[in-house]
mmCIF file with all atom_site columns, C-alpha atoms in Angstrom:
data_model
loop_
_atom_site.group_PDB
_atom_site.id
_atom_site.type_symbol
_atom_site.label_atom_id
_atom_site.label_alt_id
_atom_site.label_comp_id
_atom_site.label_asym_id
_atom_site.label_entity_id
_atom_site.label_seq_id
_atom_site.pdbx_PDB_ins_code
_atom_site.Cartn_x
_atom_site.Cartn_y
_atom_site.Cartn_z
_atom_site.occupancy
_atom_site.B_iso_or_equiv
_atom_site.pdbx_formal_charge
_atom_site.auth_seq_id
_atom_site.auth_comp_id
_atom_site.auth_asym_id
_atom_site.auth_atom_id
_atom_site.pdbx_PDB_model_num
ATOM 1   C CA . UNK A 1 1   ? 16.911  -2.405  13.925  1.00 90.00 ? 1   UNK A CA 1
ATOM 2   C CA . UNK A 1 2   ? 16.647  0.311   11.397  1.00 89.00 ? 2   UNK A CA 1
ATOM 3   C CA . UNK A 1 3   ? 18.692  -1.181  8.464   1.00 93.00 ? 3   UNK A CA 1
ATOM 4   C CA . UNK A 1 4   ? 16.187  -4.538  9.100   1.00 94.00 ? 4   UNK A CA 1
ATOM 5   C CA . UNK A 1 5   ? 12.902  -2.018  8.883   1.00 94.00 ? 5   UNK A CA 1
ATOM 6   C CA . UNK A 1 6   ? 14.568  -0.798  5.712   1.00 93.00 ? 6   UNK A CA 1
ATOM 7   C CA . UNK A 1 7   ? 14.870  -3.886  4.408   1.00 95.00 ? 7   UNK A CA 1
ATOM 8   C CA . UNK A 1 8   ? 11.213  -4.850  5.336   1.00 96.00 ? 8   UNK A CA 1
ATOM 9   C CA . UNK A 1 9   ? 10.249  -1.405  3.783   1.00 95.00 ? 9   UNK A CA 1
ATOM 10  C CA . UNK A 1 10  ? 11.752  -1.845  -0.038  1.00 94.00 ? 10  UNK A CA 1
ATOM 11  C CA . UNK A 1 11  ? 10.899  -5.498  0.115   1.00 96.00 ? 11  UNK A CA 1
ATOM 12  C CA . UNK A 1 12  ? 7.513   -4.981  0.442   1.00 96.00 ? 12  UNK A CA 1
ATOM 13  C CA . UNK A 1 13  ? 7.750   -1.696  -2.074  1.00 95.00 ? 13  UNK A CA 1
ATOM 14  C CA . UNK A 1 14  ? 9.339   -3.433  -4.565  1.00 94.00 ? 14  UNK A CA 1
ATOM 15  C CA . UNK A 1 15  ? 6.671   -6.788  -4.090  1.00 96.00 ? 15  UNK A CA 1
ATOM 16  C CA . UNK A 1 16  ? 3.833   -4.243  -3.892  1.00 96.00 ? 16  UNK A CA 1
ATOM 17  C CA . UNK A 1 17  ? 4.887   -2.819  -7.711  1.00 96.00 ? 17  UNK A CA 1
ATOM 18  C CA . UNK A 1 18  ? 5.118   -6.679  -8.983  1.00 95.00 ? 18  UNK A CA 1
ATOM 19  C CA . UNK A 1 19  ? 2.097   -7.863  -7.592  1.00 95.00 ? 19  UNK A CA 1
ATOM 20  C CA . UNK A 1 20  ? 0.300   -4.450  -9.162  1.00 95.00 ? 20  UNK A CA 1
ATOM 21  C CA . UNK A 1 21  ? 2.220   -5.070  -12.748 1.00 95.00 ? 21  UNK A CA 1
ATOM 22  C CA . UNK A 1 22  ? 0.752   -8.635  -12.402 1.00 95.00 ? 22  UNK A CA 1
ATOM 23  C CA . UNK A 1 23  ? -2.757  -7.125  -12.248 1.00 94.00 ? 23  UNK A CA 1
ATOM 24  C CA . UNK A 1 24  ? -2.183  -4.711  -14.945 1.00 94.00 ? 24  UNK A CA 1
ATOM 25  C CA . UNK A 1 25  ? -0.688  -7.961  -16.925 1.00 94.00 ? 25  UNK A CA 1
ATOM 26  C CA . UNK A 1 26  ? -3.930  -9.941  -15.788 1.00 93.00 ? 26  UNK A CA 1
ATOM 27  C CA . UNK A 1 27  ? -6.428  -6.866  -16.748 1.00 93.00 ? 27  UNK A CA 1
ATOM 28  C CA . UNK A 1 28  ? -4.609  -6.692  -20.257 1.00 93.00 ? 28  UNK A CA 1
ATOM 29  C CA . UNK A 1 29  ? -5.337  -10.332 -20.821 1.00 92.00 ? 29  UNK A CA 1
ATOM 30  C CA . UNK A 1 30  ? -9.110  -10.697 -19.474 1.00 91.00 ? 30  UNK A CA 1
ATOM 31  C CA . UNK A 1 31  ? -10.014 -7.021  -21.644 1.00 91.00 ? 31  UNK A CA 1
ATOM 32  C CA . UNK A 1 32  ? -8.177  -8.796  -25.028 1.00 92.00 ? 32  UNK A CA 1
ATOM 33  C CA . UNK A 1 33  ? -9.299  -12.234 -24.568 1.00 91.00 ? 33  UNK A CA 1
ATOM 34  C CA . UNK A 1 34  ? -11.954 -13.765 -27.117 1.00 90.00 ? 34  UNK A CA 1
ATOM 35  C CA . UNK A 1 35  ? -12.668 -16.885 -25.106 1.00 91.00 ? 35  UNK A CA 1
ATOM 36  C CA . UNK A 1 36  ? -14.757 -16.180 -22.080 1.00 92.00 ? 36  UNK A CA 1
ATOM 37  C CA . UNK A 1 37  ? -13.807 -18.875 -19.943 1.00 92.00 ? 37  UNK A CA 1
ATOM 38  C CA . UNK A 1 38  ? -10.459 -17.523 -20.125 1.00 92.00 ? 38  UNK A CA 1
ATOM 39  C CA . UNK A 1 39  ? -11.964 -14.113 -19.562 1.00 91.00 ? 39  UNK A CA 1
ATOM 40  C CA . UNK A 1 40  ? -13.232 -14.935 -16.611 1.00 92.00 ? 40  UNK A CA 1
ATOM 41  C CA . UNK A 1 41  ? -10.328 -17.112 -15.021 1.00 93.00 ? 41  UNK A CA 1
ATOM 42  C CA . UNK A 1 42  ? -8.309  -14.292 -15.649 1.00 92.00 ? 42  UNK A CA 1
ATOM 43  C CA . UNK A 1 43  ? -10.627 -12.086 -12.984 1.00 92.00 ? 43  UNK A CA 1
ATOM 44  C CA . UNK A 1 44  ? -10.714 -14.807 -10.694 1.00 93.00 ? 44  UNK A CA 1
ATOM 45  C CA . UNK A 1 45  ? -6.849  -15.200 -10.420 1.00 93.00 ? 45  UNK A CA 1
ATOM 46  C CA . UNK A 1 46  ? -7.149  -11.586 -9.498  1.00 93.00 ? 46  UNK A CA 1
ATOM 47  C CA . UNK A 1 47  ? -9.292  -11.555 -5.888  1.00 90.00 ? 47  UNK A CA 1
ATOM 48  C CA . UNK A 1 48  ? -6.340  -13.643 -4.426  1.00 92.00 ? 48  UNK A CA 1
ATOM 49  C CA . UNK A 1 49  ? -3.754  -11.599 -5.889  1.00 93.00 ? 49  UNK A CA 1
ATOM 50  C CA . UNK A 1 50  ? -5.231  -8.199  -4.325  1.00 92.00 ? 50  UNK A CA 1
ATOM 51  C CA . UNK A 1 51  ? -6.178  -10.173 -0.709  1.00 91.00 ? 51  UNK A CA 1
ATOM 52  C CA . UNK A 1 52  ? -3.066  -12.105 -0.162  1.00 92.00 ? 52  UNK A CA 1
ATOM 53  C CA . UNK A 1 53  ? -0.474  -9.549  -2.184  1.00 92.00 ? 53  UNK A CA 1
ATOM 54  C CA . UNK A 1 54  ? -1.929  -6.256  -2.558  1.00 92.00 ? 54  UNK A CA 1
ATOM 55  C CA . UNK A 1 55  ? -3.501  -5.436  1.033   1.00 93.00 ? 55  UNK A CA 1
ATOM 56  C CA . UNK A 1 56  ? -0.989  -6.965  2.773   1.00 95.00 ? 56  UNK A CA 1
ATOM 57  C CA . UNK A 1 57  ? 2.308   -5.493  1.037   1.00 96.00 ? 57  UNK A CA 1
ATOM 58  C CA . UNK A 1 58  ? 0.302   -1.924  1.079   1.00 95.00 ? 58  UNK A CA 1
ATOM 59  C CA . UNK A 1 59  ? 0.198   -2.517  4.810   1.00 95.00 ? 59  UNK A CA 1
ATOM 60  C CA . UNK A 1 60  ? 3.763   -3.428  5.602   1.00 97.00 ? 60  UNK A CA 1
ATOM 61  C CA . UNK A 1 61  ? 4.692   -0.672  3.184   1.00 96.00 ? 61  UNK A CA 1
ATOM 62  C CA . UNK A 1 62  ? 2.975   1.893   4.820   1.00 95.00 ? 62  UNK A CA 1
ATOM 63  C CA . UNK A 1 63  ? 3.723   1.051   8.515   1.00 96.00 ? 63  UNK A CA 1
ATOM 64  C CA . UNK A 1 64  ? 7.045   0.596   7.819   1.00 95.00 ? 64  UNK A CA 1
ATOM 65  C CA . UNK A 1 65  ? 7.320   3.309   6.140   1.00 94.00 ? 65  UNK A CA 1
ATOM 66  C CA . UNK A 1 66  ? 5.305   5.842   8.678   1.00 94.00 ? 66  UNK A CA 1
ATOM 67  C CA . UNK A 1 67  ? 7.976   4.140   11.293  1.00 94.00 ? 67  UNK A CA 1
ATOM 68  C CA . UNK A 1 68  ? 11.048  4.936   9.327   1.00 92.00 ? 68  UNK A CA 1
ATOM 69  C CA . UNK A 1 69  ? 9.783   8.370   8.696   1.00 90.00 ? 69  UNK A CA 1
ATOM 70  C CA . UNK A 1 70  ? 9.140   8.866   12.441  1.00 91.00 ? 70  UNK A CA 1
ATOM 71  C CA . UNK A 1 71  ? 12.561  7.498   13.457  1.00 91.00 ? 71  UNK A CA 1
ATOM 72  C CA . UNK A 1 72  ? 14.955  8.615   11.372  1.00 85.00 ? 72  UNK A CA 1
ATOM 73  C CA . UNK A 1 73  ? 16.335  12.123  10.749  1.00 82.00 ? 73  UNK A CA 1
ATOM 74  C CA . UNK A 1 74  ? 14.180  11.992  7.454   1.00 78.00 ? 74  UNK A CA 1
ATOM 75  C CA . UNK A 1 75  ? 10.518  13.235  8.911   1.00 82.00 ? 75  UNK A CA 1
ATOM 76  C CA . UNK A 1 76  ? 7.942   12.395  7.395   1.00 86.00 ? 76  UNK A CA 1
ATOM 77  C CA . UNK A 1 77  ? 6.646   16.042  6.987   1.00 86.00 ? 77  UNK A CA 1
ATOM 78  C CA . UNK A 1 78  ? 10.441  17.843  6.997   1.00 84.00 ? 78  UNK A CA 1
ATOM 79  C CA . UNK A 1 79  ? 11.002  16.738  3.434   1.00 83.00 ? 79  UNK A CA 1
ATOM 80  C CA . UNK A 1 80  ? 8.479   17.159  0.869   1.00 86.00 ? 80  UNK A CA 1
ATOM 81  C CA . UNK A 1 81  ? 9.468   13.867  -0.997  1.00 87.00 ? 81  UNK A CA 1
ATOM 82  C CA . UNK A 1 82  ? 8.832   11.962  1.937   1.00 88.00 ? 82  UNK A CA 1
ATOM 83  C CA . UNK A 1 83  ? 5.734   13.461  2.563   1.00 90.00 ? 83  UNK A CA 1
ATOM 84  C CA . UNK A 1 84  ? 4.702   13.127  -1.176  1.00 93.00 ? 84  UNK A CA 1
ATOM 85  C CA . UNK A 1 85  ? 5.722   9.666   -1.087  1.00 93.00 ? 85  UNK A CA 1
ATOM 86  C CA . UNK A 1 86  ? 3.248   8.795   1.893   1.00 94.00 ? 86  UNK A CA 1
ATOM 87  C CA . UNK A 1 87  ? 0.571   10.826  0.081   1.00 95.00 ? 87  UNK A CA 1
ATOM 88  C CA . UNK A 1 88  ? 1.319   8.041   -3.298  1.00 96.00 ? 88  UNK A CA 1
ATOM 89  C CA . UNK A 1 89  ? 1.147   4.991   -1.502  1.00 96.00 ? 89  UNK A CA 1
ATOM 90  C CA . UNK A 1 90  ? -2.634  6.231   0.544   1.00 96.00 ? 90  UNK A CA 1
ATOM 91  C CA . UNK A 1 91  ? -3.689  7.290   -3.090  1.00 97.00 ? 91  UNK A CA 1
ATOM 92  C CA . UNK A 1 92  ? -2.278  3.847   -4.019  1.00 96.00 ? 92  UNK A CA 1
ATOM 93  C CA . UNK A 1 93  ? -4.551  2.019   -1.241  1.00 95.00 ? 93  UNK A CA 1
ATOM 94  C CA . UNK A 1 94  ? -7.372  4.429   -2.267  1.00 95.00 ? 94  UNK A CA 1
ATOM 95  C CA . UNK A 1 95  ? -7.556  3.223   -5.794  1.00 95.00 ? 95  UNK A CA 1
ATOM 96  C CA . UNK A 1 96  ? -7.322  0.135   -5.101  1.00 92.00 ? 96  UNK A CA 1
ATOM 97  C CA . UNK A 1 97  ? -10.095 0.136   -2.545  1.00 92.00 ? 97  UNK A CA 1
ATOM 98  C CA . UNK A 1 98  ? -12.409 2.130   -5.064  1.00 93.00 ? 98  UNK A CA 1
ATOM 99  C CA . UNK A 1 99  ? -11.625 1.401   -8.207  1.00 91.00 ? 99  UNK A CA 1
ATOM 100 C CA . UNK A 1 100 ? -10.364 -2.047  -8.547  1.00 90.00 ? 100 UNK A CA 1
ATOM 101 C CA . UNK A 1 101 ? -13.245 -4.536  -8.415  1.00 89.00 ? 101 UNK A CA 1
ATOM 102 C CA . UNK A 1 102 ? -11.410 -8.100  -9.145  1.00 87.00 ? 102 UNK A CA 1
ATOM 103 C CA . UNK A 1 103 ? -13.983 -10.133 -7.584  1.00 89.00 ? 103 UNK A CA 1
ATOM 104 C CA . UNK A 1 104 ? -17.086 -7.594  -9.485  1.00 89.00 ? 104 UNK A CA 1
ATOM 105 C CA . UNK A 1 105 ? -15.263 -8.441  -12.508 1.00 90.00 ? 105 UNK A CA 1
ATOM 106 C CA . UNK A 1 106 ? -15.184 -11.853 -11.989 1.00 89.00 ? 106 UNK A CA 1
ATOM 107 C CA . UNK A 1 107 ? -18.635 -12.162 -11.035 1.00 90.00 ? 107 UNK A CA 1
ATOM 108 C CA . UNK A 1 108 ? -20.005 -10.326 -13.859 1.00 89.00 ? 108 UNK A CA 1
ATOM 109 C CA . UNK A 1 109 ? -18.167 -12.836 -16.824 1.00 88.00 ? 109 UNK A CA 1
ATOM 110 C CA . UNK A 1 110 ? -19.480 -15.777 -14.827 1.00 89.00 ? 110 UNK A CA 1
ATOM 111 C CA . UNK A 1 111 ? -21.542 -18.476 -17.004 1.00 88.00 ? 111 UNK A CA 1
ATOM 112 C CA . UNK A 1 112 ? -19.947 -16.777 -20.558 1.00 85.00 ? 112 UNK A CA 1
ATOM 113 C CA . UNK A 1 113 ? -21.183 -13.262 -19.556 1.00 88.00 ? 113 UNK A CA 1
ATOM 114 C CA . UNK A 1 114 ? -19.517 -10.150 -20.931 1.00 84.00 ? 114 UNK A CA 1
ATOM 115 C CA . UNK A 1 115 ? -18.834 -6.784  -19.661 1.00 86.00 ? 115 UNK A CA 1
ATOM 116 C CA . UNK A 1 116 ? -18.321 -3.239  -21.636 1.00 87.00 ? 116 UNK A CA 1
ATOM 117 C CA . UNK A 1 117 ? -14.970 -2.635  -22.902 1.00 87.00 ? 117 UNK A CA 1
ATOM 118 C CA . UNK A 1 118 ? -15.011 1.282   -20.893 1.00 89.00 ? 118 UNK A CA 1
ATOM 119 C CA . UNK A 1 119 ? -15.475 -1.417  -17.641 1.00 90.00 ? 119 UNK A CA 1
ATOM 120 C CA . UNK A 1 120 ? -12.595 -3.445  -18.670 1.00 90.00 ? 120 UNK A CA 1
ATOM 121 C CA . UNK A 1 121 ? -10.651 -0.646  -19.712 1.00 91.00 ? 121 UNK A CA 1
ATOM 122 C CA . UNK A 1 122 ? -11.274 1.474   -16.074 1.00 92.00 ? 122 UNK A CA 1
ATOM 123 C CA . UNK A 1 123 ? -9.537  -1.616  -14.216 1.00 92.00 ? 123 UNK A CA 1
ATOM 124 C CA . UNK A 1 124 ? -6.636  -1.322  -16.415 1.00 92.00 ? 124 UNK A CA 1
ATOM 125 C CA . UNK A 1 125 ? -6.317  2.477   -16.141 1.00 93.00 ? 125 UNK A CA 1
ATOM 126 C CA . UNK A 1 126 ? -6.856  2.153   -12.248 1.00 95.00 ? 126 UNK A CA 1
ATOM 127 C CA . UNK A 1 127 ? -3.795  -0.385  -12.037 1.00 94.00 ? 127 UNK A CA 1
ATOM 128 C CA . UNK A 1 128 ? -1.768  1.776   -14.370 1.00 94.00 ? 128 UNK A CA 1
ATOM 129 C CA . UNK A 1 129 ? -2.637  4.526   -12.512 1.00 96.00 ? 129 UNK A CA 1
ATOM 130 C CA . UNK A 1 130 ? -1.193  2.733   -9.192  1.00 96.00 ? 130 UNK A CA 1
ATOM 131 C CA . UNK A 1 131 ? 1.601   1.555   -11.014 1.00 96.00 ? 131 UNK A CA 1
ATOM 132 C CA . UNK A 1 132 ? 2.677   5.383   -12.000 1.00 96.00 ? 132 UNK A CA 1
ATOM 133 C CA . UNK A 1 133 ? 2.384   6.177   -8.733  1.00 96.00 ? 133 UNK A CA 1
ATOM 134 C CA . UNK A 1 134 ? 4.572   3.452   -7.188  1.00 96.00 ? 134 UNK A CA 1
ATOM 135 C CA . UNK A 1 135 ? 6.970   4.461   -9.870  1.00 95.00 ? 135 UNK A CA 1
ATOM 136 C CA . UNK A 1 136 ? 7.044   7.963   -8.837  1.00 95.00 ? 136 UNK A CA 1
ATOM 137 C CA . UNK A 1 137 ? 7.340   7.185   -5.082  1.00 94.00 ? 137 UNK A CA 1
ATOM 138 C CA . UNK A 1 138 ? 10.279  5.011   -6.340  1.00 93.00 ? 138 UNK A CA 1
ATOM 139 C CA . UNK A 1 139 ? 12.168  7.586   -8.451  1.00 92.00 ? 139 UNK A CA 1
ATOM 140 C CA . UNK A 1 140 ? 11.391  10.573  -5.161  1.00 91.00 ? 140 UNK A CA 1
ATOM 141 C CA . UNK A 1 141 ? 13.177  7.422   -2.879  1.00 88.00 ? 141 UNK A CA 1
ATOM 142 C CA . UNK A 1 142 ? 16.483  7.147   -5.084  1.00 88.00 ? 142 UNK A CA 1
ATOM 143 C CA . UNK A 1 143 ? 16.620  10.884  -6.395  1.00 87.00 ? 143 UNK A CA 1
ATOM 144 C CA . UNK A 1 144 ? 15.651  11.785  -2.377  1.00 79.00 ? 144 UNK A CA 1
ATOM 145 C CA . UNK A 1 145 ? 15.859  16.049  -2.965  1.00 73.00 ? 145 UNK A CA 1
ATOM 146 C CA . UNK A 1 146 ? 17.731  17.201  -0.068  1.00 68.00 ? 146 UNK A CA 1
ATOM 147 C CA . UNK A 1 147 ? 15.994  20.350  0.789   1.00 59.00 ? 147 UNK A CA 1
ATOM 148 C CA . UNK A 1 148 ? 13.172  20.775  3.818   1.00 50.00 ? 148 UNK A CA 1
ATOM 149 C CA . UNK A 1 149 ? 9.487   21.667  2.738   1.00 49.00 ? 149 UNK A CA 1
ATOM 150 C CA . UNK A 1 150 ? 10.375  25.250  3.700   1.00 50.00 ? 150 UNK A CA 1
ATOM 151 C CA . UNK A 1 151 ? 13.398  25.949  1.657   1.00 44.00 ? 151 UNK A CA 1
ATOM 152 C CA . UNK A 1 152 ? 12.024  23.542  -1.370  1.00 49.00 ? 152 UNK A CA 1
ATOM 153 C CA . UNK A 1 153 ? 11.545  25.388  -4.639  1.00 50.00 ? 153 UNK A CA 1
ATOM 154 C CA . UNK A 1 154 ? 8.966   23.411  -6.858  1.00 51.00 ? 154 UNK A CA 1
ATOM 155 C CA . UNK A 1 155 ? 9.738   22.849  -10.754 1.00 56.00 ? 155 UNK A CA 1
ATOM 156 C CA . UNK A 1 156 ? 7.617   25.809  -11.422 1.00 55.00 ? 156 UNK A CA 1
ATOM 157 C CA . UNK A 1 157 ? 9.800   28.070  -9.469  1.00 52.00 ? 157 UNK A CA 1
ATOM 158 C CA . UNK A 1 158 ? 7.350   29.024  -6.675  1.00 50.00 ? 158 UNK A CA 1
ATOM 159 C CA . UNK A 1 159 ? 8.538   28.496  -3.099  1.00 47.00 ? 159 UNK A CA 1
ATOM 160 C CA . UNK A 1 160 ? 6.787   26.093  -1.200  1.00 48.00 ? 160 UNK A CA 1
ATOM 161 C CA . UNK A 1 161 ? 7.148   28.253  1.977   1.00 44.00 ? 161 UNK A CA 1
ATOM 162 C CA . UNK A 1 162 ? 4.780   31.502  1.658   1.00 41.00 ? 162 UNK A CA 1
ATOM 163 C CA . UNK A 1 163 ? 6.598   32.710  4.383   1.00 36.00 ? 163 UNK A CA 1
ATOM 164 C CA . UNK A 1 164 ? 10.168  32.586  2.576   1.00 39.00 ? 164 UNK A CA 1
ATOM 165 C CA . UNK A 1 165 ? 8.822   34.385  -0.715  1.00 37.00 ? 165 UNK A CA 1
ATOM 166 C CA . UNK A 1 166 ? 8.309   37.673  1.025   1.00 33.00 ? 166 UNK A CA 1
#
C-alpha cells in the first residue's frame, strides 16, 4: 500500500511541475504576443489548465503526501526537509490561489483589450515563483538530509535546536 501511495505521490509531483511550466510557457506567450486575439486565447487556455491540472494535482500531492509523512518512519515534523517540503507545496497552493488570476486575465483582453505589462509580468513571476518552489521541494526529496529537526545544523551554522546550542 505504501510503495502505490508513493507512486500516487511523485506522479502527481512531477504532473503538478508540468502543468505549472505549461502556465509559465502560456504566461510567456500571452505577455510577448502582438496579436490580441492570440493574447487572449492564450489566458483562456489557462482557467482549464489551473481547474482540471493545478487544483487537483496540488490536492493529491498534498494528501498523499501528509499520509506518507504520517505513516512512514519519515514524520512529517521529525525531519526538517519534510517539513519544509509541506511548507513549499501550501506556499505553492497559496500563490496560486492569490496571485494567479487566469480567468481575470482572460477577461480583461476580451474584445482586443490590453493589460499593463507589470500585470502580465506578476503572473509570470507568480508561476516562476511556484515553479522554484516545486523545484526545491524536488531537490530536499532526492538529496533527503538525514538528520532530525533537533540535531539539524542549517547552512549558516546555527543549530536549529536552541536547546542543543547551550
Amino acid at each position: 500500500m505504501r510503495k502505490t501511495i508513493v507512486v500516487i505521490h511523485v506522479i502527481a509531483s512531477v504532473a503538478l511541475v508540468g502543468e505549472v511550466w505549461g502556465l509559465v510557457v502560456l504566461n510567456t506567450a500571452a505577455r510577448l504576443a502582438k496579436d490580441p486575439a492570440l493574447t487572449h486565447s492564450a489566458y483562456q487556455l489557462m482557467a482549464p489548465l489551473v481547474f482540471a491540472g493545478g487544483i487537483p494535482l496540488s490536492l493529491i500531492a498534498l494528501i498523499s503526501g501528509i499520509t506518507l509523512g504520517l505513516t512512514s518512519h519519515w514524520g512529517l515534523f521529525r525531519h526538517y526537509w519534510v517539513a519544509a517540503k509541506l511548507v513549499l507545496l501550501l506556499a505553492v497552493v497559496g500563490v496560486g490561489m492569490f496571485l494567479v488570476d487566469p480567468e481575470g486575465m482572460a477577461a480583461a483582453t476580451s474584445g482586443g483589450r490590453s493589460v499593463t505589462e507589470a500585470r502580465q509580468w506578476a503572473q509570470v513571476a507568480a508561476l516562476g515563483l511556484q515553479i522554484a518552489m516545486l523545484m526545491t521541494a524536488t531537490a530536499l526529496s532526492v538529496f533527503k538530509p538525514r538528520r532530525g529537526i533537533r540535531a539539524a545544523t542549517w547552512p549558516s551554522g546555527v543549530v536549529a535546536d536552541p536547546v542543543e546550542s547551550r
